[in-house]
Each structure stands twice: as C-alpha cells, then as structure tokens.
Amino acid sequence: MEITPDMMKAAELYRILTGCVLPRPIAWVSSVADNGGQNLAPFSFFNVASVKPPVLGFSPMVDEIRQDKDTLVNIRETGEFVVNIVSHKLAEKMNQTSAGYASDIDEFECAGLTAVASATVLAPGVAESLVRFECRLRQLISFGTAPYAGSLILGDVCHIHVHQDIYSDGKIDANRLDAIGRLAGNFYATTRDRFAIARPVTPGK
C-alpha cells in the first residue's frame, strides 16, 4: 500500500500517523488564562527537543470545528505552562481531563486533582504527578488553521520537580515513575515491559 498524504482526508491520515508513531509519551499540560482560570489537558504529540538548553515540545491540534485548544490560547496569552508526567495510577484522571470542557471549567476540580503552585511560573502543576516541568514559551509554530492542523509549542524548562521516591543515584527509577504512553484509539501502554540493547562500538574508536 502506498499513500499520498495530500490525497487523504485528514481523519484518515490522523489514524495512520497515530497508529504507527507509538507509543507516544504524554504531556499533561497545565496552564492559566489571563483571567486566572486554570486549564489541564493531555497531549500525546510530545517529546524532548533539546537538553542544553532544556526544551520540551508538544503539539495541540485544531479541533474539528476549527477551534484552538484552551491550552494553546492560554500559552499565547501568558507564555507559561507546566508539563506534568502521567503515571499509570493517574491514567483515569488524565483521561477525564481530555473531555471537551468549556474554557471556564477547571479540569483540576473535575478530575479531583490538586493544583499546586509552581516555583517559577504562574501556571499551577498537578500535585499528584511525580514529575513536573515548569516551562516558559520559547517558540510557537503554527501549521495552519484547518481541523487537524497542529501548532508546535517549544518551551524552555526553567524548573523541575521530581518526587524523591523516584530519584536515586542521579537517575529516574522507571519502575516507580510507571509512566504511560498513548497508542491508537482508546489504547495506552505502560513502560513496564522493557528490554536492553547495548550501543554498538563506533569503528575506529
């Protein structure tokens, strides 16, 4: 099967991309509007973009009625956000915050989560999350305004909260973090099933 993206409907292309690029880590992004309203939503188009400087990137998409996500609107207004990492025990609460709530609804309250003040940004973090990255907007790139178009949000990490129970000897304990990833449809994956492969030796070194 050969596919020309321009010849496909956006929804069909979405299913192919999300069905092949997996598992995808989840950025559980908390933000605050200019009027002080809090927002919390998950995004699975997410990864590390740079280490020095530390930069995280995620992409919210325009929904099917050509409306920007509240997260995108808030970050445009304030230039700040927090990326909370989703552990398996928080999966149901994370999923609850993915509902299409009105912009004046607080997803923290809807999901029974605790909003905790951040150290360097106005946006709160999820107290129950074992890792929280406080970020300031570095760059925002829009790929269009049609449904399924994305915007790449790049944020400089200015502060990191790591729970003491998952950090030892300079490393994160993957078992205790127990992060989940997004698959296609309603499916998710854990990081519990792992295998190791040593990097090959570079010839001549």
Coordinates of C-alpha atoms in Angstrom, one line a residue:
M1 CA 0.0 0.0 0.0
E2 CA 1.4 3.4 -1.0
I3 CA -0.1 6.6 0.4
T4 CA 0.0 10.2 -0.8
P5 CA -1.0 12.4 2.2
D6 CA -2.5 15.1 0.0
M7 CA -5.0 12.6 -1.4
M8 CA -6.3 11.5 2.0
K9 CA -8.9 13.0 4.3
A10 CA -7.4 14.5 7.5
A11 CA -9.2 12.0 9.7
E12 CA -7.8 9.0 7.7
L13 CA -4.3 10.4 7.8
Y14 CA -4.6 11.0 11.6
R15 CA -5.4 7.3 12.1
I16 CA -2.4 6.2 10.1
L17 CA 0.0 8.6 11.9
T18 CA -1.2 7.8 15.4
G19 CA -1.4 4.1 14.6
C20 CA 2.2 4.0 13.5
V21 CA 4.1 6.5 15.6
L22 CA 3.8 4.8 19.0
P23 CA 3.9 4.6 21.9
R24 CA 3.8 8.3 22.4
P25 CA 4.7 10.0 25.7
I26 CA 2.0 12.2 27.2
A27 CA 2.4 15.8 28.1
W28 CA -0.2 16.6 30.7
V29 CA -0.2 20.4 30.3
S30 CA -1.4 22.8 32.9
S31 CA -1.9 26.4 32.1
V32 CA -3.6 29.5 33.3
A33 CA -5.6 32.2 31.4
D34 CA -5.2 35.9 31.6
N35 CA -8.3 36.0 33.9
G36 CA -6.8 33.4 36.2
G37 CA -8.8 30.4 35.0
Q38 CA -6.9 27.1 35.3
N39 CA -6.7 24.5 32.5
L40 CA -5.4 21.0 32.3
A41 CA -5.3 18.7 29.3
P42 CA -3.2 15.8 27.9
F43 CA -1.3 15.9 24.6
S44 CA 0.4 12.8 23.1
F45 CA 2.3 14.7 20.3
F46 CA 5.1 15.4 22.8
N47 CA 8.9 14.9 23.3
V48 CA 12.2 16.4 24.4
A49 CA 13.5 18.8 21.8
S50 CA 16.9 19.9 23.4
V51 CA 18.9 19.2 26.5
K52 CA 21.3 22.2 26.6
P53 CA 19.2 24.3 26.8
P54 CA 16.4 22.1 28.1
V55 CA 13.4 22.4 25.8
L56 CA 10.2 20.4 25.6
G57 CA 7.9 20.4 22.6
F58 CA 4.3 19.4 22.2
S59 CA 1.6 19.9 19.6
P60 CA -2.1 20.7 20.2
M61 CA -4.3 20.4 17.2
V62 CA -7.1 22.5 15.9
D63 CA -10.3 20.6 16.6
E64 CA -13.0 19.6 14.0
I65 CA -14.9 22.9 14.4
R66 CA -11.7 24.9 13.7
Q67 CA -11.3 25.9 17.4
D68 CA -7.9 26.3 19.2
K69 CA -7.4 24.3 22.4
D70 CA -7.7 26.3 25.6
T71 CA -4.1 25.3 26.4
L72 CA -2.9 26.9 23.2
V73 CA -4.9 30.1 23.9
N74 CA -3.5 30.3 27.4
I75 CA 0.1 29.8 26.4
R76 CA -0.3 32.5 23.7
E77 CA -1.6 34.9 26.4
T78 CA 0.8 34.1 29.3
G79 CA 3.8 32.4 27.7
E80 CA 3.9 29.9 30.5
F81 CA 2.9 26.3 31.2
V82 CA 3.7 23.1 33.2
V83 CA 4.2 19.7 31.7
N84 CA 3.2 17.0 34.2
I85 CA 4.2 13.4 33.6
V86 CA 1.4 10.8 33.8
S87 CA 2.0 7.7 35.9
H88 CA -0.2 4.7 35.5
K89 CA -2.1 5.4 38.7
L90 CA -3.2 8.8 37.2
A91 CA -4.4 7.4 33.9
E92 CA -8.1 7.7 34.6
K93 CA -7.8 11.2 36.0
M94 CA -5.7 12.2 33.0
N95 CA -8.3 10.8 30.6
Q96 CA -11.0 12.8 32.5
T97 CA -9.2 16.0 31.7
S98 CA -9.3 15.2 27.9
A99 CA -13.0 15.9 27.8
G100 CA -14.2 18.9 25.8
Y101 CA -14.9 21.2 28.8
A102 CA -15.8 24.8 28.3
S103 CA -13.0 27.3 28.8
D104 CA -14.4 28.4 32.2
I105 CA -14.4 24.9 33.7
D106 CA -11.5 23.9 35.9
E107 CA -10.3 20.4 34.9
F108 CA -8.4 20.1 38.2
E109 CA -11.7 20.1 40.0
C110 CA -13.5 17.9 37.5
A111 CA -10.8 15.2 37.9
G112 CA -10.4 15.5 41.6
L113 CA -6.8 16.7 41.3
T114 CA -4.8 19.1 43.4
A115 CA -3.4 22.3 41.8
V116 CA -0.1 23.2 43.4
A117 CA 1.7 26.5 43.0
S118 CA 4.8 26.5 40.8
A119 CA 8.2 27.9 41.7
T120 CA 8.9 30.0 38.6
V121 CA 5.7 30.3 36.5
L122 CA 2.1 31.3 37.3
A123 CA 0.6 28.1 35.9
P124 CA 0.0 25.5 38.6
G125 CA 1.2 21.9 38.5
V126 CA -0.6 18.7 39.3
A127 CA 0.4 17.8 42.9
E128 CA -0.2 14.1 42.3
S129 CA 2.2 14.0 39.4
L130 CA 5.7 12.6 40.3
V131 CA 7.5 14.9 37.8
R132 CA 6.6 18.4 36.8
F133 CA 8.4 20.6 34.3
E134 CA 7.8 24.4 34.6
C135 CA 8.2 26.0 31.2
R136 CA 8.3 29.4 29.5
L137 CA 7.4 29.7 25.8
R138 CA 10.4 29.7 23.5
Q139 CA 8.7 29.5 20.2
L140 CA 5.2 28.7 18.8
I141 CA 4.9 27.5 15.2
S142 CA 1.5 27.2 13.6
F143 CA 1.0 24.7 10.8
G144 CA -2.4 26.0 9.7
T145 CA -6.0 26.8 10.9
A146 CA -7.9 23.9 9.4
P147 CA -9.1 21.0 11.5
Y148 CA -6.3 18.6 12.4
A149 CA -3.6 21.3 11.8
G150 CA -1.2 21.5 14.7
S151 CA 0.9 24.1 16.5
L152 CA 4.3 23.2 17.8
I153 CA 4.9 24.7 21.2
L154 CA 8.5 24.8 22.4
G155 CA 9.1 25.6 26.0
D156 CA 12.3 26.3 27.9
V157 CA 12.3 24.2 31.1
C158 CA 13.1 26.6 33.9
H159 CA 12.3 24.4 36.9
I160 CA 11.8 20.7 37.5
H161 CA 10.0 19.0 40.4
V162 CA 11.0 15.3 40.9
H163 CA 9.5 13.3 43.7
Q164 CA 12.2 11.9 46.0
D165 CA 10.8 8.4 45.8
I166 CA 11.6 8.0 42.1
Y167 CA 15.1 9.6 42.1
S168 CA 18.3 7.8 43.1
D169 CA 22.0 8.0 42.2
G170 CA 21.3 10.7 39.6
K171 CA 18.7 8.6 37.7
I172 CA 15.0 8.3 37.5
D173 CA 13.6 4.9 38.6
A174 CA 11.4 4.0 35.6
N175 CA 9.6 1.3 37.7
R176 CA 8.5 3.8 40.3
L177 CA 7.6 6.5 37.8
D178 CA 5.5 3.9 36.0
A179 CA 4.7 6.3 33.1
I180 CA 2.2 5.5 30.4
G181 CA 2.2 6.2 26.7
R182 CA -0.5 6.7 24.1
L183 CA -1.4 4.2 21.4
A184 CA -4.1 4.5 18.8
G185 CA -7.8 4.8 19.6
N186 CA -8.6 4.3 23.3
F187 CA -5.4 2.3 24.0
Y188 CA -2.4 3.1 26.2
A189 CA 0.8 1.3 27.0
T190 CA 2.9 1.1 30.2
T191 CA 6.7 1.2 30.4
R192 CA 6.8 -2.0 32.4
D193 CA 7.8 -4.3 29.5
R194 CA 11.3 -3.3 28.6
F195 CA 14.5 -4.8 27.1
A196 CA 18.0 -3.6 26.8
I197 CA 20.4 -3.5 23.9
A198 CA 23.9 -2.1 24.3
R199 CA 25.0 0.6 21.9
P200 CA 27.5 -0.7 19.3
V201 CA 31.1 0.3 19.5
T202 CA 32.0 3.0 16.9
P203 CA 34.5 1.6 14.4
G204 CA 38.0 3.1 14.9
K205 CA 37.4 4.3 18.5

